[in-house]
Amino acid sequence: MLKPEDNERLVRVGPGKPAGKLLRRYWQPALLSEELPENDCPPVRVRLLCEDLVAFRDTEGRIGLVDAYCPHRRAALFFGRNEECGLRCVYHGWKFNVDGDCVDMPNEPSDTPMKARVKILGYPTIERGGVVWTYMGPREHMPEPPDFEWTRAPATHRLVSKTVEECNYLQAMEGGLDTSHASFAHNNHLGSKNTLRNADTAPRSEVELTDYGYRYISTRNAGEGRCYVRVYHYVMPNQQMRGAFTPLLTNLNGDDPYVMPKSDGHLWVPIDDEHTMVYNWACSSDQSVPLSPEFRDRWETWAGRGANDLIPGTYRLKRNRSNDYLIDRKIQKTQTFTGITGINTQDYALQEGMGPIVDRSKENLGSSDKAIVILRRVMLEAIRAVERGEMPPGLAPESHRYIRPYDGVIASGTRWQESFAKELVAKW
Amino acid sequence: MLKPEDNERLVRVGPGKPAGKLLRRYWQPALLSEELPENDCPPVRVRLLCEDLVAFRDTEGRIGLVDAYCPHRRAALFFGRNEECGLRCVYHGWKFNVDGDCVDMPNEPSDTPMKARVKILGYPTIERGGVVWTYMGPREHMPEPPDFEWTRAPATHRLVSKTVEECNYLQAMEGGLDTSHASFAHNNHLGSKNTLRNADTAPRSEVELTDYGYRYISTRNAGEGRCYVRVYHYVMPNQQMRGAFTPLLTNLNGDDPYVMPKSDGHLWVPIDDEHTMVYNWACSSDQSVPLSPEFRDRWETWAGRGANDLIPGTYRLKRNRSNDYLIDRKIQKTQTFTGITGINTQDYALQEGMGPIVDRSKENLGSSDKAIVILRRVMLEAIRAVERGEMPPGLAPESHRYIRPYDGVIASGTRWQESFAKELVAKW
Amino acid sequence: MLKPEDNERLVRVGPGKPAGKLLRRYWQPALLSEELPENDCPPVRVRLLCEDLVAFRDTEGRIGLVDAYCPHRRAALFFGRNEECGLRCVYHGWKFNVDGDCVDMPNEPSDTPMKARVKILGYPTIERGGVVWTYMGPREHMPEPPDFEWTRAPATHRLVSKTVEECNYLQAMEGGLDTSHASFAHNNHLGSKNTLRNADTAPRSEVELTDYGYRYISTRNAGEGRCYVRVYHYVMPNQQMRGAFTPLLTNLNGDDPYVMPKSDGHLWVPIDDEHTMVYNWACSSDQSVPLSPEFRDRWETWAGRGANDLIPGTYRLKRNRSNDYLIDRKIQKTQTFTGITGINTQDYALQEGMGPIVDRSKENLGSSDKAIVILRRVMLEAIRAVERGEMPPGLAPESHRYIRPYDGVIASGTRWQESFAKELVAKW
C-alpha cells in the first residue's frame, strides 16, 4: 500500500504537479511519425501531460508542436492550414512556424509591431525510431535526445505502434513491470503446464538499481535442472524493455510470435491523469533478420492491436471497457485464463478495471510486487530530487544507450550474468 | 416542503451517511436469484448503496457478495474465474471463497503468511423469494432474514423482476406510496368514468403507524352507496405492498391483469444517490391459483417491463429518459392521460423527470400527500434512532410476517376493518 | 486580453449573476413561433439563461412560459396535457393557465384553499417577427416590447431560424461582430482576389457609440479608386445587424445568395453558460421583393443550416464538434479556406473550438479587434449600471426602431454617411 499523499504525488501529471515536473525533464513521445505522413499534411491534435497541443510537419519536413489555441483570440489551430512553412489559423489568418514565431498577420496593418512580439507556445521535437519526441521541461535543462537500441535500429528491423489506455499511466506501467501476472492473465493454454511461465507461478525477483532506473530479474523453475530467467529494464521515467522467448521455447508456444529473436517494450505516456498513450515497440536482435510483414501482423494481433482490432481512424481498441473487452465466459472456462483475446487487451482489462486512478491505500503487496514497490520508491526519490533543484537520474544517454533485455534458460546453479553476458548488450 | 438539510439526510445512501446507515440495518435485495442461474456461473456486478461489489454462486451453490476489487492490487473481480468453491482474480490468481477468505495465493511462496491474513470485504447473503438479500450493517446488529408472505410463496405462485430507475430511491418510493396519482398518471381510459379510481379523483387518506412502518388507507366514493377502499402497507425502510382490484371490478377494467386475486409491491433499493433498482413482486393470494405464464407476461407488459420492453441484456427500459419514454402526443390527446405506455413507465417518467434528486424545498404539499409526509417523518425518526444508538423499527419479522394488503368495495357506512378482516392476513 | 474577474462577470448568465441580471432587463427570444404551431399543441422545453422552463400555446392562442416543474411535487410539466386553456400536470392533474394561476387541483377536496394560493413561476411573452419573446427581469422595470425593422416586416418578407451553438454566448457574439475574419474563415474561393472582402484583408474599423449600443463601420480598399464599406449595428445586449452585399457585387459572388437587397443578423441567446441558441433573421429591404422559397432555401443552406443540415427533430447541426464539422482537408487545400461547408458552420467551428468558455486572459488583441474590445466595455458598463440601480442603455424602442445596416461601395474620398443616408433608414 501507498500513502494517499504519495499516490497523489505520483499520479498527477499536469504542469506544476510533482510527477508532471519530473516527466517533463525527459524527452517524451508526442505522436508517431506516421501520423504526419508528408510535408504540409493536416495538423494533428496531441494531448500530452494534460496540455492540449497541435502537431504539424511543415513544407521542409520540420515538425512543430505548438499550443492548440491561436494566441490572437484562441481559435483552435487544429482547423488551421498547414502551408508554406507554417500553420495558419483560419480565423484571421495568423501564421506560425515550427519555432512558434508569428510569420504572417494579414488582418492587421502591414507595419504592426504585434507580429514581432506575438509568439505561440511550442516545444522542441525530434524524430527517432518512428516516434516524434518532445521535451516540455525548462529549456536550460534539456537533455540529449533519446537514444535506445530500438530507436537506432532501421525501420526494417523495428516496429512501433500506439494505443490509448483509459487509466493513469502509473497503474498501466506497474502492470507492465509486473512479472508474475504472465502466468495467470496471459495464460492462453489452460491446463497446459508445458509453457515455462505457467509451470512455476511464483517466480523469484531480484531488482538491481542502475543509473537509468533498474534492471530486474525473474527466475522460474523450468524443471529438468533448469531455470527460466527473464532480465528486464526499467528506464526512467516511463519505459520498460523485455527480452523475447528464446528459440529453445519455440515448440512450447507454437502460436506465439515470440520465437523471433528480439526485444520489445512499452512507454506509458500520460495523456492526462486518467488516460495514457501506450507506445509499443519491438526490435530485432539480429541484424540479419528484419521484421517481416507477417511477423508484424502476427505480433500486433497477438497483442490485441492488429489492423482489425482498432476502431477505424483511432488508436482505440474495439475490445474496451465499454463492452467488457468482449470477454467470452465459455472460452474462459475452457481455453484461456481471462476469456479475453489479446495479450495487451488482457492487461488493459485489469489495469482499467481498477478505475481511472487506483486507490493504492487498499493494496496488500507481497514478495511478487518487489519491482512495483521499488518503481514507486525510485519515482518518488526522483520527484524529490527535482524539487531540491537537482537533476533526476537517467538523463544521460550513456546510462542506457547500450542496454538490452533478455530471456533465457540456464542450468540451475549457473549464473545468468555469465550465461547472458553477450545477449545483454545492444548490437545496433 | 422539506428543509434542505432533512432532504440531504434522507437521500444520501453511501457508507456513513444518515440514510445509508439506516438502510444498512435491514436486509436488502442485492440481485435476483436468476442472475446467478447455476453453480460456478459467471460473476455479476452489483452496485448497492454506493458500494461496488461482485456476486458469485460457488460450486456448492453458496452465494458470495464481495468487494468488486481484489485486495492485492485492486484488479476487478468481475473478470474473475468462478471455480472450485471460490472466485479467482485473473491478475495474479488470488482466490476467495464466499466468506471472503483467501484460499489460494499462487504467485507467492507456498508458505507465505499473507494468505491467512488477507481477507476480502464481503457481506452475508440469503436467498428468499427469488431474491438474493444481503445485510451490509454492523454484524452484531444483524436482524433475522426477510420474511414476507411473498418470500414464502412458492415460485409457482410468485413473480419477481427488477428494473433500473434513474433517480434517487426516495422520490421513486414516494411515487409508489402516493395513491391519488393513479387517477391521473395511470388513467389509460380517457373520458371513461367507469373505473373506480377515475370516478373519485380526491381520495381520503388515513395513515396508521405500526411496528413495521405504517398501513395507509385510501377511500374513494364508488357511487351507488359504495366506497372503494385500498389498504396498503409501507414496510420499513423501502418496501410497499398493495392489494389487487377485486373480482368485482373485472368488467370495469377488462384489459388490466388486475383481476387475479393477488398482492404486489416494490422495493426501492438504492444503487447510489441517483440510481435505484426497483424490485417488483407479485404473489397469488389464493393457494389454489398459481400465476400462469400468460398472467406473468400480461402483468409485466402492462407494467411496462415485459420481455420486449427491456434493452436486451440489461434491466433498463427501452422507453426511458433519453427518448422521453416514447410519449405519443396523439394518444395522450385521445386515449391515455400521459401518452406513455406501461404503468410503471408512467411512474418513471414522472419520478425521473424531477431530476436525479428532487428539490423538496420547492414543493407545495396538500392533504393528498399525507402518506408522503408521514413517510419522511418515520424515516427521519428512524435515522435519529440509529444515531442515538437505538434499534430502528421493523427489524423483527414478527412485526410484518403475516401482513397482507387488500383492495375492495364496501357499502358506505360500513367499516373496512371488519369487511376486510380475513383478507388482510397472509395465507402463505 | 481581459482580466479573469471581468470575464466571469461577462459570461455567467444564471439568476443573480452580473451578466444574467443585465440580460434579464431586455426582452429575449425564448423560442420560435413555429415551435408552437397551433392552439393546444404539445408543450416545448425551453432552457434559457440557466433556467428550465416549458412553453405552451393555450386554447386561445396565448403563450405560457412557466417553470419546468409542477409546484406540487416537481413533476416535469413537459409531459403535461395542454388542454382547455391550461397546462395540466399528468402526475396529479394540477392545471395552470398562461398567467401561472392554478385553475384546477382535482386530487384535493374541492374547497381547498391551496388552489388560490399556489402559483407557478412564469414569464410574460409576446410574439413578434416569428419569435416568442420573454422578459425575465423585475416586473417593475419591464421595457416596451421588442421593435425592430425585421420584427415589423410581414412573414412574406422575413425569415427566422435558430441553431444551437455549444459555447458561451459572448464568444459566439464576438465572432459575429468581428469583421476581418470574413476574408479568412469565409473565403470560399481560394486564390480568387476578385471578391471585395478577400482583396483587402486588413479593413479599417470605426466604432460610434449610440443609445442602443454602437454602430461600427469597416472600410476595405476595393481597387479602382473605390472603397467597400460595411455599416453594422450592435444592439444591446446581444443582437447584431448586417447589410447585404449590394447588387454591384453580384457577379463577384455568383454563388452567394447575398444578391438579395436585405439586411440580416443574429441574436445570441444564452441557454446556459456553455450553450447558446443563435437566432438568425433576414429581412427584405425592398417592400416590393418578398423572400422567395428559393432564396430561403439557398440562404439557409449557404449558412450551413438548410433542411438537410440539421439533425432531424433538433436545432443541432449535423456538422458539429463531435465530427470536426466534417472538415475536408482536400477541399481546404484547393477550394475553401477552412474545408468546412456552411458559412455559420465555419463560425461554430472557430467559436466552439475555443472550448465552452474561452480564456480571454491569453488573448493578444490588435487593431482589428476594436469592435470586440468596445463590446466588452459597453457590456461591463451596462452591468455596473444595473448594479448601481440604474437603467441599462437601449431599452427604449425609439433608440433602435428605425435603424438599418448597409453594405456598399463608394468612391474613395467620399463619405458613406452621405452616400448611404437613405439606405440606413428602416422602410418597414
mmCIF file of C-alpha atoms in Angstrom, chain B residues 95-386:
data_model
loop_
_atom_site.group_PDB
_atom_site.id
_atom_site.type_symbol
_atom_site.label_atom_id
_atom_site.label_comp_id
_atom_site.label_asym_id
_atom_site.label_seq_id
_atom_site.Cartn_x
_atom_site.Cartn_y
_atom_site.Cartn_z
ATOM 1 C CA LYS B 95 -8.784 -16.817 -4.886
ATOM 2 C CA PHE B 96 -11.525 -16.024 -2.347
ATOM 3 C CA ASN B 97 -14.391 -18.104 -1.016
ATOM 4 C CA VAL B 98 -17.887 -16.846 -0.240
ATOM 5 C CA ASP B 99 -16.782 -15.940 3.277
ATOM 6 C CA GLY B 100 -14.065 -13.642 1.924
ATOM 7 C CA ASP B 101 -11.147 -15.854 2.962
ATOM 8 C CA CYS B 102 -8.170 -16.043 0.643
ATOM 9 C CA VAL B 103 -7.888 -19.735 -0.215
ATOM 10 C CA ASP B 104 -5.112 -19.562 -2.811
ATOM 11 C CA MET B 105 -2.242 -17.145 -3.499
ATOM 12 C CA PRO B 106 -0.283 -18.909 -6.228
ATOM 13 C CA ASN B 107 2.116 -16.126 -7.157
ATOM 14 C CA GLU B 108 3.629 -16.051 -3.669
ATOM 15 C CA PRO B 109 5.812 -18.683 -1.986
ATOM 16 C CA SER B 110 3.636 -21.531 -0.755
ATOM 17 C CA ASP B 111 4.424 -20.743 2.904
ATOM 18 C CA THR B 112 3.509 -17.058 2.703
ATOM 19 C CA PRO B 113 1.792 -15.817 5.889
ATOM 20 C CA MET B 114 -0.126 -13.308 3.760
ATOM 21 C CA LYS B 115 -2.651 -15.895 2.655
ATOM 22 C CA ALA B 116 -4.032 -16.315 6.157
ATOM 23 C CA ARG B 117 -4.011 -12.587 6.829
ATOM 24 C CA VAL B 118 -5.664 -11.253 3.678
ATOM 25 C CA LYS B 119 -9.468 -11.166 3.508
ATOM 26 C CA ILE B 120 -11.759 -9.559 1.024
ATOM 27 C CA LEU B 121 -14.621 -7.396 2.234
ATOM 28 C CA GLY B 122 -17.882 -9.281 1.841
ATOM 29 C CA TYR B 123 -21.445 -9.350 3.071
ATOM 30 C CA PRO B 124 -23.662 -12.240 4.167
ATOM 31 C CA THR B 125 -26.346 -13.312 1.725
ATOM 32 C CA ILE B 126 -29.523 -15.333 1.803
ATOM 33 C CA GLU B 127 -31.952 -16.336 -0.953
ATOM 34 C CA ARG B 128 -35.614 -15.808 -0.321
ATOM 35 C CA GLY B 129 -38.454 -15.419 -2.783
ATOM 36 C CA GLY B 130 -36.261 -15.448 -5.874
ATOM 37 C CA VAL B 131 -34.131 -12.628 -4.488
ATOM 38 C CA VAL B 132 -30.596 -12.664 -3.112
ATOM 39 C CA TRP B 133 -30.675 -10.498 0.015
ATOM 40 C CA THR B 134 -27.694 -9.089 1.825
ATOM 41 C CA TYR B 135 -27.013 -7.366 5.106
ATOM 42 C CA MET B 136 -24.438 -4.561 4.977
ATOM 43 C CA GLY B 137 -24.712 -3.233 8.531
ATOM 44 C CA PRO B 138 -22.769 -3.946 11.718
ATOM 45 C CA ARG B 139 -22.662 -7.734 12.233
ATOM 46 C CA GLU B 140 -23.686 -7.508 15.865
ATOM 47 C CA HIS B 141 -26.962 -5.929 14.823
ATOM 48 C CA MET B 142 -27.845 -8.335 12.006
ATOM 49 C CA PRO B 143 -31.590 -8.986 12.141
ATOM 50 C CA GLU B 144 -33.395 -12.184 11.230
ATOM 51 C CA PRO B 145 -33.711 -12.823 7.495
ATOM 52 C CA PRO B 146 -36.501 -11.195 5.498
ATOM 53 C CA ASP B 147 -39.804 -12.984 5.872
ATOM 54 C CA PHE B 148 -42.841 -11.745 3.966
ATOM 55 C CA GLU B 149 -45.813 -13.588 2.558
ATOM 56 C CA TRP B 150 -44.414 -13.217 -0.953
ATOM 57 C CA THR B 151 -40.987 -14.560 0.023
ATOM 58 C CA ARG B 152 -42.632 -17.654 1.498
ATOM 59 C CA ALA B 153 -44.863 -18.324 -1.502
ATOM 60 C CA PRO B 154 -43.544 -20.977 -3.896
ATOM 61 C CA ALA B 155 -42.133 -19.894 -7.240
ATOM 62 C CA THR B 156 -45.279 -21.119 -8.943
ATOM 63 C CA HIS B 157 -47.335 -18.532 -7.100
ATOM 64 C CA ARG B 158 -44.808 -15.700 -7.053
ATOM 65 C CA LEU B 159 -43.225 -13.352 -9.575
ATOM 66 C CA VAL B 160 -40.164 -11.133 -9.107
ATOM 67 C CA SER B 161 -38.405 -8.814 -11.508
ATOM 68 C CA LYS B 162 -36.286 -5.694 -11.353
ATOM 69 C CA THR B 163 -35.741 -2.526 -13.365
ATOM 70 C CA VAL B 164 -33.324 0.390 -13.100
ATOM 71 C CA GLU B 165 -34.729 3.822 -12.350
ATOM 72 C CA GLU B 166 -32.564 6.882 -12.920
ATOM 73 C CA CYS B 167 -33.302 8.875 -9.789
ATOM 74 C CA ASN B 168 -32.980 8.772 -6.032
ATOM 75 C CA TYR B 169 -34.831 5.972 -4.237
ATOM 76 C CA LEU B 170 -36.918 8.326 -2.115
ATOM 77 C CA GLN B 171 -38.746 10.110 -4.897
ATOM 78 C CA ALA B 172 -39.329 6.745 -6.556
ATOM 79 C CA MET B 173 -40.751 5.317 -3.324
ATOM 80 C CA GLU B 174 -42.833 8.418 -2.718
ATOM 81 C CA GLY B 175 -44.351 7.903 -6.148
ATOM 82 C CA GLY B 176 -45.150 4.323 -5.237
ATOM 83 C CA LEU B 177 -46.786 5.222 -1.929
ATOM 84 C CA ASP B 178 -48.793 8.017 -3.498
ATOM 85 C CA THR B 179 -52.379 6.936 -4.142
ATOM 86 C CA SER B 180 -54.109 9.844 -5.838
ATOM 87 C CA HIS B 181 -51.860 9.907 -8.922
ATOM 88 C CA ALA B 182 -53.429 6.625 -10.060
ATOM 89 C CA SER B 183 -56.483 8.537 -11.283
ATOM 90 C CA PHE B 184 -54.285 10.738 -13.468
ATOM 91 C CA ALA B 185 -50.947 9.220 -14.440
ATOM 92 C CA HIS B 186 -52.428 5.759 -14.764
ATOM 93 C CA ASN B 187 -55.726 6.715 -16.363
ATOM 94 C CA ASN B 188 -55.493 4.748 -19.578
ATOM 95 C CA HIS B 189 -59.179 5.162 -20.444
ATOM 96 C CA LEU B 190 -59.696 8.842 -21.124
ATOM 97 C CA GLY B 191 -63.238 10.022 -20.830
ATOM 98 C CA SER B 192 -64.326 6.903 -19.021
ATOM 99 C CA LYS B 193 -65.577 7.418 -15.506
ATOM 100 C CA ASN B 194 -66.466 3.783 -15.039
ATOM 101 C CA THR B 195 -63.228 2.783 -13.433
ATOM 102 C CA LEU B 196 -63.362 3.238 -9.708
ATOM 103 C CA ARG B 197 -60.071 5.038 -9.468
ATOM 104 C CA ASN B 198 -61.058 7.630 -12.021
ATOM 105 C CA ALA B 199 -64.503 8.292 -10.680
ATOM 106 C CA ASP B 200 -63.342 9.976 -7.499
ATOM 107 C CA THR B 201 -60.056 11.765 -8.024
ATOM 108 C CA ALA B 202 -59.663 13.104 -4.491
ATOM 109 C CA PRO B 203 -59.490 10.063 -2.222
ATOM 110 C CA ARG B 204 -59.492 10.447 1.545
ATOM 111 C CA SER B 205 -56.337 9.066 3.215
ATOM 112 C CA GLU B 206 -55.749 7.581 6.629
ATOM 113 C CA VAL B 207 -52.349 6.551 7.937
ATOM 114 C CA GLU B 208 -51.948 4.183 10.876
ATOM 115 C CA LEU B 209 -48.474 3.852 12.347
ATOM 116 C CA THR B 210 -47.405 0.251 13.019
ATOM 117 C CA ASP B 211 -44.367 -1.578 14.314
ATOM 118 C CA TYR B 212 -43.147 -2.217 10.767
ATOM 119 C CA GLY B 213 -43.852 1.281 9.407
ATOM 120 C CA TYR B 214 -47.449 2.108 8.666
ATOM 121 C CA ARG B 215 -50.521 0.993 6.837
ATOM 122 C CA TYR B 216 -52.487 3.550 4.950
ATOM 123 C CA ILE B 217 -55.963 3.500 3.551
ATOM 124 C CA SER B 218 -57.403 5.452 0.657
ATOM 125 C CA THR B 219 -61.151 5.688 0.266
ATOM 126 C CA ARG B 220 -62.928 6.706 -2.914
ATOM 127 C CA ASN B 221 -66.609 7.236 -3.484
ATOM 128 C CA ALA B 222 -67.676 4.408 -5.802
ATOM 129 C CA GLY B 223 -71.250 5.570 -6.365
ATOM 130 C CA GLU B 224 -74.439 3.664 -5.619
ATOM 131 C CA GLY B 225 -73.782 3.896 -1.901
ATOM 132 C CA ARG B 226 -70.419 2.201 -2.085
ATOM 133 C CA CYS B 227 -66.809 3.037 -1.275
ATOM 134 C CA TYR B 228 -63.668 1.744 -2.915
ATOM 135 C CA VAL B 229 -61.066 1.138 -0.222
ATOM 136 C CA ARG B 230 -57.388 0.367 -0.715
ATOM 137 C CA VAL B 231 -55.310 -0.822 2.224
ATOM 138 C CA TYR B 232 -51.574 -0.505 1.611
ATOM 139 C CA HIS B 233 -48.535 -1.307 3.736
ATOM 140 C CA TYR B 234 -45.347 0.658 3.971
ATOM 141 C CA VAL B 235 -42.737 -1.699 5.396
ATOM 142 C CA MET B 236 -39.591 -0.104 6.769
ATOM 143 C CA PRO B 237 -37.430 1.055 5.215
ATOM 144 C CA ASN B 238 -38.140 0.756 1.490
ATOM 145 C CA GLN B 239 -40.956 -1.620 0.635
ATOM 146 C CA GLN B 240 -44.583 -1.145 -0.334
ATOM 147 C CA MET B 241 -47.393 -3.723 -0.560
ATOM 148 C CA ARG B 242 -50.622 -3.245 -2.499
ATOM 149 C CA GLY B 243 -53.768 -5.257 -2.971
ATOM 150 C CA ALA B 244 -55.275 -6.296 -6.269
ATOM 151 C CA PHE B 245 -58.505 -4.991 -7.664
ATOM 152 C CA THR B 246 -61.220 -7.371 -6.534
ATOM 153 C CA PRO B 247 -63.015 -9.639 -8.988
ATOM 154 C CA LEU B 248 -65.990 -7.301 -8.637
ATOM 155 C CA LEU B 249 -64.095 -4.860 -10.771
ATOM 156 C CA THR B 250 -63.259 -7.235 -13.556
ATOM 157 C CA ASN B 251 -65.703 -5.904 -16.042
ATOM 158 C CA LEU B 252 -64.661 -2.349 -15.310
ATOM 159 C CA ASN B 253 -61.021 -2.909 -16.237
ATOM 160 C CA GLY B 254 -61.215 -5.643 -18.763
ATOM 161 C CA ASP B 255 -57.724 -5.128 -20.094
ATOM 162 C CA ASP B 256 -55.950 -4.834 -16.755
ATOM 163 C CA PRO B 257 -54.399 -8.016 -15.384
ATOM 164 C CA TYR B 258 -55.655 -6.822 -12.030
ATOM 165 C CA VAL B 259 -58.343 -9.481 -11.974
ATOM 166 C CA MET B 260 -56.003 -12.051 -10.484
ATOM 167 C CA PRO B 261 -56.502 -12.279 -6.689
ATOM 168 C CA LYS B 262 -53.051 -11.293 -5.565
ATOM 169 C CA SER B 263 -50.951 -8.729 -3.793
ATOM 170 C CA ASP B 264 -47.993 -6.962 -5.326
ATOM 171 C CA GLY B 265 -45.370 -4.417 -4.409
ATOM 172 C CA HIS B 266 -41.968 -2.897 -4.859
ATOM 173 C CA LEU B 267 -38.722 -2.469 -3.022
ATOM 174 C CA TRP B 268 -36.807 0.665 -3.970
ATOM 175 C CA VAL B 269 -33.186 -0.274 -3.439
ATOM 176 C CA PRO B 270 -30.598 2.476 -3.916
ATOM 177 C CA ILE B 271 -27.860 1.718 -6.383
ATOM 178 C CA ASP B 272 -26.405 5.055 -5.396
ATOM 179 C CA ASP B 273 -27.765 8.511 -4.670
ATOM 180 C CA GLU B 274 -29.021 8.994 -8.211
ATOM 181 C CA HIS B 275 -29.999 5.493 -9.329
ATOM 182 C CA THR B 276 -32.427 2.973 -7.906
ATOM 183 C CA MET B 277 -33.024 -0.704 -8.554
ATOM 184 C CA VAL B 278 -36.727 -1.281 -8.283
ATOM 185 C CA TYR B 279 -37.631 -4.833 -7.300
ATOM 186 C CA ASN B 280 -41.135 -5.786 -8.331
ATOM 187 C CA TRP B 281 -43.018 -8.694 -6.850
ATOM 188 C CA ALA B 282 -46.477 -10.189 -7.125
ATOM 189 C CA CYS B 283 -47.941 -13.077 -5.178
ATOM 190 C CA SER B 284 -51.120 -15.023 -5.651
ATOM 191 C CA SER B 285 -53.471 -14.621 -2.702
ATOM 192 C CA ASP B 286 -55.094 -17.941 -3.428
ATOM 193 C CA GLN B 287 -53.071 -21.072 -2.868
ATOM 194 C CA SER B 288 -55.185 -22.910 -5.425
ATOM 195 C CA VAL B 289 -54.379 -20.362 -8.168
ATOM 196 C CA PRO B 290 -50.749 -20.235 -9.349
ATOM 197 C CA LEU B 291 -49.501 -17.361 -11.527
ATOM 198 C CA SER B 292 -49.899 -18.633 -15.054
ATOM 199 C CA PRO B 293 -47.329 -17.880 -17.755
ATOM 200 C CA GLU B 294 -49.962 -15.834 -19.514
ATOM 201 C CA PHE B 295 -50.624 -13.782 -16.396
ATOM 202 C CA ARG B 296 -46.932 -13.187 -15.843
ATOM 203 C CA ASP B 297 -46.493 -11.920 -19.376
ATOM 204 C CA ARG B 298 -49.571 -9.687 -19.277
ATOM 205 C CA TRP B 299 -48.725 -8.292 -15.863
ATOM 206 C CA GLU B 300 -45.150 -7.340 -16.693
ATOM 207 C CA THR B 301 -46.156 -5.954 -20.085
ATOM 208 C CA TRP B 302 -48.949 -3.947 -18.510
ATOM 209 C CA ALA B 303 -46.382 -2.537 -16.054
ATOM 210 C CA GLY B 304 -44.098 -1.599 -18.971
ATOM 211 C CA ARG B 305 -41.315 -4.128 -18.368
ATOM 212 C CA GLY B 306 -42.345 -7.087 -20.491
ATOM 213 C CA ALA B 307 -39.879 -9.154 -22.447
ATOM 214 C CA ASN B 308 -39.969 -6.677 -25.330
ATOM 215 C CA ASP B 309 -39.740 -3.596 -23.143
ATOM 216 C CA LEU B 310 -36.208 -4.075 -21.818
ATOM 217 C CA ILE B 311 -32.968 -3.247 -23.592
ATOM 218 C CA PRO B 312 -31.598 -6.741 -24.232
ATOM 219 C CA GLY B 313 -29.028 -7.881 -21.708
ATOM 220 C CA THR B 314 -29.994 -5.160 -19.221
ATOM 221 C CA TYR B 315 -32.655 -4.290 -16.691
ATOM 222 C CA ARG B 316 -33.215 -0.932 -18.377
ATOM 223 C CA LEU B 317 -36.362 0.158 -20.166
ATOM 224 C CA LYS B 318 -36.378 0.889 -23.865
ATOM 225 C CA ARG B 319 -38.818 3.685 -23.063
ATOM 226 C CA ASN B 320 -36.605 5.890 -20.939
ATOM 227 C CA ARG B 321 -35.453 9.405 -20.153
ATOM 228 C CA SER B 322 -33.247 9.634 -23.235
ATOM 229 C CA ASN B 323 -36.227 9.224 -25.557
ATOM 230 C CA ASP B 324 -38.918 10.926 -23.449
ATOM 231 C CA TYR B 325 -40.405 7.477 -22.751
ATOM 232 C CA LEU B 326 -41.629 7.443 -26.354
ATOM 233 C CA ILE B 327 -44.518 9.681 -25.358
ATOM 234 C CA ASP B 328 -47.184 9.758 -28.069
ATOM 235 C CA ARG B 329 -48.942 13.112 -28.019
ATOM 236 C CA LYS B 330 -51.812 11.901 -30.154
ATOM 237 C CA ILE B 331 -52.567 9.022 -27.812
ATOM 238 C CA GLN B 332 -52.254 11.486 -24.947
ATOM 239 C CA LYS B 333 -54.971 13.606 -26.564
ATOM 240 C CA THR B 334 -57.331 10.758 -27.219
ATOM 241 C CA GLN B 335 -56.691 7.613 -25.185
ATOM 242 C CA THR B 336 -54.438 7.834 -22.143
ATOM 243 C CA PHE B 337 -53.649 10.639 -19.743
ATOM 244 C CA THR B 338 -49.887 10.516 -20.301
ATOM 245 C CA GLY B 339 -49.466 9.148 -23.814
ATOM 246 C CA ILE B 340 -46.828 6.844 -22.293
ATOM 247 C CA THR B 341 -47.195 3.058 -22.459
ATOM 248 C CA GLY B 342 -46.645 0.992 -19.307
ATOM 249 C CA ILE B 343 -47.995 1.725 -15.849
ATOM 250 C CA ASN B 344 -44.585 1.837 -14.192
ATOM 251 C CA THR B 345 -43.049 3.582 -17.190
ATOM 252 C CA GLN B 346 -45.536 6.357 -16.467
ATOM 253 C CA ASP B 347 -44.188 6.418 -12.910
ATOM 254 C CA TYR B 348 -40.587 6.534 -14.124
ATOM 255 C CA ALA B 349 -41.331 9.470 -16.431
ATOM 256 C CA LEU B 350 -42.740 11.447 -13.532
ATOM 257 C CA GLN B 351 -40.173 10.439 -10.921
ATOM 258 C CA GLU B 352 -37.102 10.720 -13.151
ATOM 259 C CA GLY B 353 -38.480 13.896 -14.735
ATOM 260 C CA MET B 354 -37.909 15.682 -11.406
ATOM 261 C CA GLY B 355 -34.169 15.308 -11.905
ATOM 262 C CA PRO B 356 -31.931 12.814 -10.082
ATOM 263 C CA ILE B 357 -32.680 14.318 -6.653
ATOM 264 C CA VAL B 358 -35.816 16.415 -6.366
ATOM 265 C CA ASP B 359 -35.623 19.771 -4.600
ATOM 266 C CA ARG B 360 -38.235 19.256 -1.912
ATOM 267 C CA SER B 361 -37.898 22.811 -0.619
ATOM 268 C CA LYS B 362 -39.970 23.904 -3.607
ATOM 269 C CA GLU B 363 -42.930 21.612 -3.016
ATOM 270 C CA ASN B 364 -46.499 22.529 -2.092
ATOM 271 C CA LEU B 365 -47.976 19.549 -0.286
ATOM 272 C CA GLY B 366 -51.697 19.030 0.229
ATOM 273 C CA SER B 367 -53.950 16.660 2.070
ATOM 274 C CA SER B 368 -53.418 14.027 -0.637
ATOM 275 C CA ASP B 369 -49.760 13.878 0.343
ATOM 276 C CA LYS B 370 -50.347 12.621 3.866
ATOM 277 C CA ALA B 371 -48.661 9.253 3.308
ATOM 278 C CA ILE B 372 -45.607 11.019 1.843
ATOM 279 C CA VAL B 373 -45.303 13.426 4.739
ATOM 280 C CA ILE B 374 -45.501 10.615 7.259
ATOM 281 C CA LEU B 375 -43.039 8.509 5.302
ATOM 282 C CA ARG B 376 -40.428 11.240 5.641
ATOM 283 C CA ARG B 377 -41.207 11.697 9.312
ATOM 284 C CA VAL B 378 -40.906 7.966 10.013
ATOM 285 C CA MET B 379 -37.633 7.749 8.073
ATOM 286 C CA LEU B 380 -36.129 10.780 9.807
ATOM 287 C CA GLU B 381 -37.102 9.452 13.197
ATOM 288 C CA ALA B 382 -35.556 6.063 12.364
ATOM 289 C CA ILE B 383 -32.361 7.804 11.252
ATOM 290 C CA ARG B 384 -32.230 9.640 14.552
ATOM 291 C CA ALA B 385 -32.845 6.375 16.427
ATOM 292 C CA VAL B 386 -29.807 4.820 14.764
#
